[in-house]
Structure formats: C-alpha cells, structure tokens
C-alpha cells in the first residue's frame, strides 16, 4: 500500500534559525496536505498543494510539491517559539477524497 | 477551533470490552473520517463515511466499525478491545469533493 515517509523525525533549532522537513511518497499523489499538531492537540490544516511543481507561501512558511507529485517540503524561515509542534504531510492517492495517508511527522523544538 | 466535537475526551477500558466513540461534524460538512493516532506516530486512516455509507476503509480489522447519522454525526465502535488499541482517536469532517480535513480534539482511549 501507499507509504509516506518524513525526515527528519526530530529537529531542534535556535529561535531565528530556519527549518525544513521533507516528505516522500511511494506512489504518485493527487495532492498533498500539511498539518501542524501542537503538543496535546489535534492536527490543524495548514495548506494543500495540487499541481506538479507548485510552491505556496504563508508568511514565513514555504511549501513545495515535487514535479513528479511524489515529494514535498515545508520550509520555515526564522523560526519562532510559536512554531513548536509536529508537522505532518498527508497524501491522497487518485481521487480518494479525505482518505489521507499521513507521514510519521517531524517534531520541531525551538529554543529561545 | 474547528467546530468538530468528540466525546468522551478520555476513556479507560479493559481488554475484551467494547467501546463507542462519538463525533459531531462541522456544520455543513457531510463527510466524516476516523483516524487512529498512536503515541509518536502520524494518524492512520480507519474509514470514512459519506451520506451514511462507508466510503473507504484503511487497514483495520472488522471489529472496528462505524455509523453515520442523517445529521452527519458519526460513531466509531471497537469490539474485543486489545492493548494495542490504546491511542488517540480523531475524527475529521470535510465537505464532499473538498480535501481539507477539520479535526476534532480526539478521544484518548486507554486499554488495560
């Protein structure tokens, strides 16, 4: 079945440093979504990418979808303590609406 | 907050027992998906309900079953509980044809 892998598993940064997490799928995806989960919380939708090679920005966050639609990345510029949490990518194969396959997540810790 | 509610918040059950978890979807959302999130892992797709019918299932045994009601709320039932069923159970609502998932706060199930 479809697998979604994320690296790194953990990332510790000093406040102000940049952060990147990478996501790779074993199969081509129709779209990829990114979620953030704060400690003790639930996943919160950040963004969805649909087109091959798509790049989207949200303030300090930049999201990319690979040309082959099998990989993606999330880059945070100048991290802040509010960025702490686990970042998940989640992919949908074909037209299986909502049947997301999540990666195992990258846990981001930001030291002030 | 997403408007998706789940009950109960926490639950402790004994191995072999049965449990029912409940979810109320965000207003207007007609699709509910259930996920199991073990500690330190990404959410795993259990199944999805659309218009009161199961609309896709992940790699979970038949003792995991569900229902969706005319008001789009949903239940997840787990029979013959096993220790490995201990996890955070998340429901997520969405609108037909829209990929973005709105997650509820989850039910923390502990099986002893």
Coordinates of N, CA and C in Angstrom, one line a residue:
Chain A
X1 N 0.8 -1.2 0.0 CA 0.0 0.0 0.0 C 0.9 1.3 0.0
X2 N 0.2 2.4 -0.1 CA 0.9 3.6 -0.1 C 1.6 3.9 1.2
X3 N 2.8 4.4 1.0 CA 3.6 4.8 2.2 C 4.1 6.3 2.0
X4 N 4.0 7.0 3.1 CA 4.5 8.4 3.2 C 5.6 8.5 4.3
X5 N 6.8 8.9 3.8 CA 7.9 9.0 4.8 C 8.3 10.4 5.0
X6 N 8.6 10.8 6.2 CA 9.0 12.1 6.5 C 10.4 12.1 7.2
X7 N 11.2 13.1 6.8 CA 12.5 13.3 7.5 C 12.8 14.8 7.7
X8 N 13.5 15.1 8.8 CA 13.9 14.3 9.9 C 12.8 13.9 10.8
X9 N 13.0 13.0 11.8 CA 12.0 12.7 12.8 C 11.9 13.8 13.8
X10 N 13.1 14.3 14.2 CA 13.2 15.4 15.1 C 14.1 16.5 14.6
X11 N 13.8 17.7 15.0 CA 14.6 18.9 14.6 C 14.6 19.9 15.7
X12 N 15.8 20.1 16.3 CA 16.0 21.1 17.3 C 16.7 22.3 16.8
X13 N 16.1 23.5 16.9 CA 16.7 24.7 16.3 C 16.7 25.8 17.4
X14 N 17.6 26.8 17.2 CA 17.6 28.0 18.0 C 16.6 29.0 17.3
X15 N 15.9 29.7 18.1 CA 15.0 30.7 17.6 C 15.7 31.6 16.6
X16 N 15.1 31.8 15.4 CA 15.7 32.6 14.4 C 16.3 31.7 13.3
X17 N 16.6 30.5 13.6 CA 17.2 29.6 12.5 C 16.0 29.1 11.6
X18 N 16.4 28.6 10.4 CA 15.5 28.1 9.5 C 15.2 26.6 9.8
X19 N 14.1 26.1 9.3 CA 13.8 24.7 9.5 C 13.1 24.1 8.2
X20 N 13.5 22.9 7.8 CA 12.9 22.2 6.7 C 12.6 20.8 7.0
X21 N 11.4 20.4 6.6 CA 11.0 19.0 6.7 C 10.6 18.4 5.3
X22 N 11.0 17.2 5.0 CA 10.8 16.6 3.7 C 9.8 15.4 3.8
X23 N 9.1 15.3 2.7 CA 8.1 14.2 2.7 C 8.2 13.5 1.4
X24 N 8.2 12.2 1.4 CA 8.3 11.3 0.2 C 7.2 10.3 0.2
X25 N 6.5 10.1 -0.9 CA 5.5 9.1 -1.1 C 6.0 8.0 -2.0
X26 N 5.6 6.8 -1.7 CA 5.9 5.6 -2.6 C 5.1 5.6 -3.9
X27 N 4.0 6.4 -3.9 CA 3.1 6.5 -5.1 C 2.9 7.9 -5.4
X28 N 2.4 8.1 -6.7 CA 2.1 9.5 -7.1 C 0.8 9.9 -6.4
X29 N 0.8 11.2 -5.9 CA -0.3 11.7 -5.2 C -1.1 12.7 -6.0
X30 N -2.4 12.7 -5.7 CA -3.3 13.7 -6.4 C -3.1 15.0 -5.8
X31 N -2.8 15.0 -4.5 CA -2.5 16.3 -3.8 C -1.8 15.9 -2.5
X32 N -1.2 16.9 -1.9 CA -0.5 16.8 -0.6 C -1.0 17.9 0.3
X33 N -1.2 17.5 1.6 CA -1.6 18.5 2.6 C -0.6 18.5 3.7
X34 N -0.5 19.6 4.4 CA 0.4 19.7 5.5 C -0.5 20.2 6.7
X35 N -0.2 19.5 7.9 CA -0.9 19.8 9.1 C 0.2 20.1 10.2
X36 N -0.3 20.8 11.2 CA 0.5 21.1 12.4 C -0.2 20.6 13.6
X37 N 0.5 19.9 14.5 CA -0.1 19.4 15.7 C 0.7 19.9 16.9
X38 N 0.1 20.7 17.7 CA 0.8 21.2 18.9 C 0.8 20.1 19.9
X39 N 1.7 20.1 20.9 CA 1.7 19.1 21.9 C 0.4 19.0 22.6
X40 N -0.2 17.8 22.7 CA -1.5 17.6 23.4 C -2.7 18.1 22.5
X41 N -2.5 18.5 21.3 CA -3.5 19.0 20.5 C -3.9 18.0 19.3
X42 N -4.6 18.6 18.4 CA -5.0 17.8 17.2 C -4.5 18.4 16.0
X43 N -4.4 17.6 14.9 CA -3.8 18.2 13.6 C -4.7 19.4 13.1
X44 N -4.0 20.4 12.7 CA -4.6 21.6 12.2 C -4.1 21.8 10.7
X45 N -5.1 21.9 9.8 CA -4.7 22.1 8.4 C -3.9 23.4 8.2
X46 N -2.8 23.2 7.4 CA -2.1 24.4 7.0 C -2.3 24.7 5.6
X47 N -2.1 23.7 4.7 CA -2.2 24.1 3.3 C -2.4 22.8 2.4
X48 N -2.9 23.0 1.2 CA -2.9 21.9 0.3 C -2.3 22.3 -1.0
X49 N -1.5 21.4 -1.6 CA -0.8 21.6 -2.9 C -1.4 20.5 -3.9
X50 N -1.7 21.0 -5.1 CA -2.3 20.1 -6.0 C -1.5 19.9 -7.3
X51 N -0.9 21.0 -7.8 CA -0.2 21.0 -9.1 C 1.3 20.6 -9.0
X52 N 1.7 19.9 -10.0 CA 3.1 19.5 -10.1 C 4.0 20.7 -10.0
X53 N 5.0 20.7 -9.1 CA 5.9 21.8 -9.0 C 5.4 23.1 -8.3
X54 N 4.2 22.9 -7.7 CA 3.6 24.1 -7.1 C 4.3 24.5 -5.8
X55 N 4.4 25.8 -5.7 CA 5.0 26.5 -4.5 C 4.0 27.4 -3.9
X56 N 3.8 27.3 -2.6 CA 2.9 28.3 -1.9 C 3.6 28.8 -0.7
X57 N 3.3 30.0 -0.4 CA 3.9 30.7 0.8 C 2.8 31.2 1.8
X58 N 3.0 31.0 3.0 CA 2.2 31.6 4.1 C 3.1 32.3 5.1
X59 N 3.3 33.6 4.9 CA 4.2 34.3 5.8 C 5.6 33.7 5.8
X60 N 6.0 33.1 6.9 CA 7.4 32.5 7.0 C 7.4 31.1 6.5
X61 N 6.3 30.5 6.1 CA 6.3 29.1 5.7 C 6.2 29.0 4.1
X62 N 7.0 28.2 3.6 CA 7.0 27.9 2.1 C 6.8 26.4 1.9
X63 N 5.9 26.1 1.1 CA 5.5 24.7 0.8 C 5.8 24.4 -0.7
X64 N 6.4 23.2 -1.0 CA 6.6 22.9 -2.4 C 6.1 21.5 -2.6
X65 N 5.6 21.3 -3.8 CA 5.2 19.9 -4.3 C 6.1 19.6 -5.5
X66 N 6.6 18.4 -5.4 CA 7.6 18.0 -6.4 C 7.0 17.8 -7.8
X67 N 7.9 17.9 -8.8 CA 7.4 17.7 -10.2 C 6.7 16.4 -10.5
X68 N 7.2 15.3 -9.8 CA 6.6 14.0 -10.0 C 5.4 13.8 -9.1
X69 N 5.1 14.8 -8.3 CA 4.0 14.7 -7.3 C 4.2 13.5 -6.4
X70 N 5.4 13.2 -6.0 CA 5.7 12.2 -5.0 C 6.5 12.7 -3.8
X71 N 6.9 14.0 -3.9 CA 7.6 14.5 -2.7 C 7.2 16.0 -2.5
X72 N 7.4 16.4 -1.2 CA 7.0 17.7 -0.9 C 8.0 18.2 0.3
X73 N 8.0 19.5 0.5 CA 8.8 20.0 1.6 C 8.1 21.2 2.2
X74 N 8.4 21.4 3.5 CA 7.9 22.6 4.2 C 9.1 23.3 4.8
X75 N 9.3 24.6 4.5 CA 10.4 25.3 5.0 C 9.9 26.5 5.8
X76 N 10.4 26.7 7.0 CA 10.1 27.8 7.9 C 11.3 28.7 8.0
X77 N 11.1 29.9 7.7 CA 12.2 30.9 7.8 C 12.2 31.6 9.2
X78 N 13.3 31.7 9.8 CA 13.4 32.4 11.1 C 12.4 31.9 12.1
X79 N 12.6 30.7 12.5 CA 11.7 30.1 13.4 C 11.4 30.9 14.7
X80 N 10.2 30.8 15.2 CA 9.8 31.4 16.5 C 9.3 30.3 17.4
X81 N 9.3 30.6 18.7 CA 8.8 29.6 19.7 C 7.4 29.1 19.4
X82 N 6.6 30.0 18.8 CA 5.2 29.6 18.4 C 5.2 28.5 17.3
X83 N 6.3 28.3 16.7 CA 6.4 27.2 15.6 C 6.5 25.8 16.2
X84 N 6.7 25.7 17.5 CA 6.9 24.4 18.1 C 5.7 23.5 17.8
X85 N 6.0 22.2 17.5 CA 4.9 21.3 17.3 C 5.4 20.2 16.3
X86 N 4.5 19.3 15.9 CA 4.8 18.3 15.0 C 4.1 18.6 13.6
X87 N 4.9 18.5 12.6 CA 4.5 18.9 11.3 C 4.3 17.6 10.5
X88 N 3.1 17.4 10.0 CA 2.8 16.2 9.2 C 2.5 16.5 7.8
X89 N 3.0 15.7 6.9 CA 2.4 15.8 5.5 C 1.4 14.6 5.4
X90 N 0.5 14.8 4.5 CA -0.5 13.8 4.3 C -0.9 13.8 2.8
X91 N -0.9 12.6 2.2 CA -1.2 12.5 0.8 C -2.5 11.7 0.5
X92 N -3.0 12.1 -0.7 CA -4.2 11.4 -1.2 C -3.9 10.8 -2.5
X93 N -4.0 9.4 -2.6 CA -3.8 8.9 -4.0 C -5.1 9.0 -4.8
X94 N -4.9 9.1 -6.1 CA -6.1 9.1 -7.0 C -7.1 10.1 -6.6
X95 N -8.4 9.6 -6.6 CA -9.5 10.5 -6.2 C -10.1 10.1 -4.9
X96 N -9.3 9.5 -4.0 CA -9.8 9.1 -2.7 C -10.0 10.2 -1.8
X97 N -11.0 11.0 -1.9 CA -11.2 12.2 -1.1 C -11.1 11.9 0.4
X98 N -10.3 12.6 1.1 CA -10.3 12.5 2.5 C -9.6 11.3 3.1
X99 N -9.2 10.3 2.3 CA -8.5 9.1 2.8 C -7.0 9.4 2.8
X100 N -6.7 10.2 3.8 CA -5.3 10.7 3.9 C -4.3 9.6 4.4
X101 N -3.2 9.5 3.8 CA -2.1 8.8 4.4 C -1.1 9.8 5.0
X102 N -0.9 9.7 6.3 CA 0.0 10.6 6.9 C 1.4 10.1 7.0
X103 N 2.4 11.0 7.0 CA 3.7 10.7 7.3 C 3.8 10.6 8.9
X104 N 5.0 10.2 9.4 CA 5.1 10.0 10.8 C 5.4 11.3 11.5
X105 N 5.6 12.4 10.7 CA 5.8 13.7 11.3 C 7.2 14.1 11.7
X106 N 7.4 15.4 11.7 CA 8.7 15.9 12.2 C 8.4 16.8 13.4
X107 N 9.0 16.4 14.5 CA 8.8 17.2 15.8 C 9.8 18.3 15.8
X108 N 9.3 19.5 15.8 CA 10.2 20.7 15.8 C 10.2 21.3 17.2
X109 N 11.4 21.5 17.7 CA 11.6 22.2 19.0 C 12.4 23.4 18.7
X110 N 12.0 24.6 19.3 CA 12.6 25.8 19.1 C 13.1 26.3 20.4
X111 N 14.4 26.5 20.6 CA 15.0 27.0 21.8 C 15.1 28.6 21.7
X112 N 14.6 29.3 22.7 CA 14.7 30.7 22.7 C 16.1 31.3 22.9
Chain B
X1 N -10.7 27.1 16.7 CA -11.4 25.9 16.8 C -12.2 25.5 15.6
X2 N -12.3 24.2 15.3 CA -12.9 23.7 14.0 C -14.4 23.6 14.1
X3 N -15.0 23.4 15.2 CA -16.4 23.1 15.3 C -16.7 21.6 15.3
X4 N -15.6 20.8 15.2 CA -15.8 19.4 15.3 C -15.7 19.0 16.8
X5 N -16.6 18.3 17.3 CA -16.6 17.9 18.7 C -16.5 16.4 18.8
X6 N -15.9 15.9 19.8 CA -15.8 14.4 20.1 C -16.1 14.2 21.5
X7 N -16.7 13.0 21.8 CA -16.9 12.6 23.2 C -16.7 11.1 23.3
X8 N -16.3 10.6 24.4 CA -15.7 11.4 25.5 C -14.3 11.9 25.2
X9 N -13.8 12.6 26.1 CA -12.4 13.2 26.0 C -11.4 12.1 26.3
X10 N -11.6 11.4 27.4 CA -10.8 10.3 27.8 C -11.6 9.1 28.2
X11 N -11.0 7.9 28.0 CA -11.8 6.7 28.3 C -10.8 5.6 28.7
X12 N -11.1 4.8 29.7 CA -10.3 3.7 30.1 C -11.2 2.4 30.0
X13 N -10.7 1.4 29.3 CA -11.4 0.2 29.1 C -10.5 -1.0 29.4
X14 N -11.1 -2.1 29.6 CA -10.4 -3.3 29.9 C -10.3 -4.2 28.6
X15 N -9.3 -4.9 28.4 CA -9.1 -5.8 27.2 C -10.3 -6.7 27.1
X16 N -10.9 -6.8 25.9 CA -12.0 -7.6 25.6 C -13.4 -6.8 25.6
X17 N -13.3 -5.6 26.2 CA -14.6 -4.8 26.2 C -14.8 -4.2 24.9
X18 N -16.0 -3.5 24.8 CA -16.4 -2.8 23.6 C -16.5 -1.3 23.9
X19 N -16.2 -0.4 22.9 CA -16.3 1.0 23.2 C -16.9 1.7 22.0
X20 N -17.6 2.8 22.3 CA -18.3 3.6 21.2 C -17.8 5.0 21.4
X21 N -17.2 5.6 20.4 CA -16.8 7.0 20.4 C -17.7 7.8 19.5
X22 N -17.9 9.1 19.8 CA -18.8 9.9 19.1 C -18.2 11.1 18.5
X23 N -18.7 11.6 17.4 CA -18.1 12.7 16.7 C -19.3 13.6 16.1
X24 N -19.3 14.9 16.3 CA -20.2 15.8 15.6 C -19.4 16.6 14.6
X25 N -19.8 16.5 13.4 CA -19.0 17.2 12.3 C -19.3 18.7 12.3
X26 N -18.4 19.4 11.7 CA -18.6 20.9 11.5 C -19.9 21.1 10.7
X27 N -20.6 22.2 11.0 CA -21.8 22.5 10.3 C -21.6 22.5 8.8
X28 N -22.5 21.8 8.1 CA -22.4 21.7 6.7 C -21.5 20.7 6.1
X29 N -20.7 20.0 6.9 CA -19.8 19.0 6.4 C -20.5 17.7 6.4
X30 N -20.5 17.0 5.2 CA -21.3 15.7 5.1 C -20.4 14.5 5.1
X31 N -19.1 14.7 5.3 CA -18.2 13.5 5.2 C -17.4 13.5 6.6
X32 N -17.3 12.3 7.1 CA -16.6 12.1 8.4 C -15.5 11.0 8.2
X33 N -14.3 11.3 8.6 CA -13.3 10.3 8.6 C -12.8 10.0 10.0
X34 N -12.4 8.8 10.2 CA -11.8 8.5 11.6 C -10.4 8.0 11.4
X35 N -9.6 8.4 12.4 CA -8.1 8.1 12.4 C -7.7 7.6 13.7
X36 N -6.8 6.7 13.7 CA -6.1 6.3 15.0 C -4.7 6.9 15.0
X37 N -4.4 7.5 16.1 CA -3.0 8.1 16.3 C -2.4 7.5 17.5
X38 N -1.4 6.6 17.3 CA -0.7 6.0 18.4 C 0.4 7.0 18.8
X39 N 0.9 6.9 20.0 CA 1.8 7.9 20.6 C 3.1 8.0 19.7
X40 N 3.4 9.2 19.3 CA 4.6 9.4 18.5 C 4.5 9.1 17.0
X41 N 3.2 8.8 16.6 CA 3.0 8.4 15.2 C 2.1 9.4 14.5
X42 N 2.0 9.3 13.2 CA 1.0 10.1 12.5 C -0.3 9.4 12.5
X43 N -1.4 10.1 12.3 CA -2.8 9.5 12.3 C -2.8 8.4 11.2
X44 N -3.5 7.3 11.5 CA -3.8 6.3 10.5 C -5.2 6.2 10.2
X45 N -5.5 6.2 8.9 CA -6.9 6.3 8.4 C -7.6 4.9 8.7
X46 N -8.8 5.1 9.4 CA -9.6 3.9 9.7 C -10.7 3.7 8.7
X47 N -11.6 4.6 8.5 CA -12.6 4.6 7.5 C -13.2 6.0 7.4
X48 N -14.0 6.1 6.3 CA -14.7 7.4 6.0 C -16.1 7.1 5.8
X49 N -17.0 8.0 6.2 CA -18.4 7.9 6.0 C -18.9 9.1 5.2
X50 N -19.8 8.8 4.2 CA -20.4 9.8 3.4 C -21.8 9.4 3.1
X51 N -22.7 10.3 3.4 CA -24.1 10.1 3.3 C -24.5 8.7 3.9
X52 N -24.1 8.5 5.1 CA -24.4 7.4 6.0 C -23.9 6.0 5.5
X53 N -23.0 6.1 4.5 CA -22.4 4.8 4.0 C -20.9 4.9 4.1
X54 N -20.3 3.7 4.4 CA -18.8 3.6 4.5 C -18.3 3.9 3.1
X55 N -17.3 4.8 3.0 CA -16.8 5.2 1.7 C -15.3 5.1 1.6
X56 N -14.8 3.9 2.0 CA -13.4 3.6 2.0 C -12.9 3.2 3.4
X57 N -12.0 2.3 3.5 CA -11.5 1.8 4.7 C -10.0 1.6 4.7
X58 N -9.4 1.8 5.8 CA -7.9 1.6 5.9 C -7.7 0.2 6.3
X59 N -6.5 -0.1 6.7 CA -6.0 -1.5 7.1 C -6.4 -1.8 8.6
X60 N -7.7 -1.8 8.9 CA -8.1 -2.1 10.2 C -9.1 -3.3 10.2
X61 N -9.1 -4.1 11.2 CA -9.9 -5.3 11.2 C -11.4 -5.0 11.3
X62 N -12.3 -6.0 11.0 CA -13.7 -5.7 11.1 C -14.3 -5.4 12.5
X63 N -13.5 -5.6 13.5 CA -14.0 -5.2 14.9 C -14.0 -3.7 15.0
X64 N -13.5 -3.0 14.1 CA -13.6 -1.5 14.0 C -14.8 -1.3 13.0
X65 N -15.8 -0.7 13.5 CA -17.0 -0.4 12.7 C -17.5 1.0 13.0
X66 N -18.4 1.5 12.1 CA -18.8 2.8 12.3 C -20.2 3.0 11.8
X67 N -20.7 4.2 12.1 CA -22.0 4.7 11.6 C -22.0 6.1 11.4
X68 N -22.8 6.6 10.4 CA -23.0 8.0 10.2 C -24.5 8.2 10.3
X69 N -25.0 9.3 10.9 CA -26.4 9.5 11.1 C -26.8 10.6 10.1
X70 N -28.2 10.8 9.9 CA -28.7 11.8 9.0 C -28.1 13.2 9.2
X71 N -27.8 13.5 10.5 CA -27.3 14.9 10.7 C -25.8 14.9 10.5
X72 N -25.2 13.9 10.0 CA -23.8 13.7 9.6 C -22.9 13.4 10.8
X73 N -23.4 13.4 12.0 CA -22.6 12.9 13.1 C -22.2 11.5 13.0
X74 N -21.3 11.0 13.7 CA -20.8 9.7 13.5 C -20.3 9.0 14.8
X75 N -20.3 7.7 14.7 CA -19.8 6.8 15.8 C -18.7 5.9 15.3
X76 N -17.8 5.6 16.1 CA -16.8 4.6 15.9 C -16.9 3.6 17.0
X77 N -17.1 2.3 16.6 CA -17.3 1.2 17.6 C -16.1 0.3 17.4
X78 N -15.5 -0.1 18.6 CA -14.5 -1.1 18.6 C -14.8 -2.2 19.5
X79 N -14.9 -3.4 18.9 CA -15.2 -4.6 19.7 C -13.9 -5.3 20.2
X80 N -14.1 -6.2 21.2 CA -13.0 -7.0 21.6 C -11.7 -6.2 21.7
X81 N -11.7 -5.2 22.6 CA -10.5 -4.3 22.7 C -9.2 -5.1 23.0
X82 N -8.2 -4.6 22.3 CA -6.8 -5.1 22.6 C -6.0 -4.0 23.1
X83 N -4.9 -4.4 23.8 CA -4.0 -3.4 24.4 C -3.5 -2.4 23.3
X84 N -3.2 -2.9 22.1 CA -2.7 -2.1 21.1 C -3.7 -1.1 20.5
X85 N -4.9 -1.2 21.0 CA -6.0 -0.2 20.6 C -5.8 1.1 21.4
X86 N -5.0 1.1 22.4 CA -4.7 2.3 23.1 C -4.1 3.4 22.2
X87 N -4.8 4.5 22.1 CA -4.4 5.5 21.1 C -5.3 6.7 21.3
X88 N -5.0 7.8 20.5 CA -5.9 8.9 20.3 C -6.7 8.7 19.1
X89 N -8.0 8.8 19.2 CA -8.9 8.5 18.1 C -9.4 9.9 17.6
X90 N -9.2 10.2 16.4 CA -9.5 11.5 15.8 C -10.6 11.3 14.8
X91 N -11.6 12.2 14.8 CA -12.5 12.3 13.7 C -12.2 13.6 13.0
X92 N -12.5 13.6 11.7 CA -12.2 14.8 10.9 C -13.4 14.9 9.9
X93 N -13.9 16.1 9.8 CA -15.1 16.3 8.9 C -14.6 17.1 7.7
X94 N -15.3 16.9 6.6 CA -15.0 17.6 5.4 C -16.2 17.7 4.5
X95 N -16.1 18.5 3.5 CA -17.2 18.7 2.5 C -16.9 17.8 1.3
X96 N -17.9 17.2 0.8 CA -17.7 16.3 -0.4 C -16.9 17.1 -1.5
X97 N -15.9 16.4 -1.9 CA -15.1 17.0 -3.0 C -14.0 18.0 -2.5
X98 N -14.0 18.3 -1.3 CA -13.0 19.2 -0.7 C -12.1 18.4 0.2
X99 N -10.8 18.5 -0.1 CA -9.8 17.7 0.6 C -9.5 18.1 2.0
X100 N -9.6 19.4 2.3 CA -9.2 19.9 3.7 C -10.0 19.2 4.7
X101 N -9.3 18.7 5.7 CA -9.9 18.0 6.8 C -9.9 18.9 8.1
X102 N -11.1 18.9 8.8 CA -11.1 19.6 10.1 C -11.2 18.6 11.2
X103 N -10.2 18.6 12.0 CA -10.1 17.5 13.0 C -10.7 18.0 14.3
X104 N -11.3 17.0 15.0 CA -11.8 17.3 16.4 C -10.7 17.1 17.4
X105 N -10.9 17.4 18.6 CA -9.9 17.3 19.7 C -9.4 15.9 20.0
X106 N -10.2 14.9 19.6 CA -9.8 13.5 19.8 C -10.4 12.9 21.1
X107 N -10.4 11.6 21.1 CA -10.7 10.8 22.3 C -9.5 9.9 22.7
X108 N -9.0 10.1 23.9 CA -7.8 9.3 24.3 C -8.4 8.0 24.9
X109 N -8.1 6.9 24.3 CA -8.6 5.6 24.7 C -7.4 4.8 25.3
X110 N -7.5 4.4 26.5 CA -6.5 3.5 27.2 C -7.1 2.2 27.5
X111 N -6.5 1.1 27.0 CA -7.0 -0.3 27.2 C -6.0 -0.9 28.2
X112 N -6.5 -1.4 29.3 CA -5.7 -2.1 30.3 C -5.9 -3.6 30.4

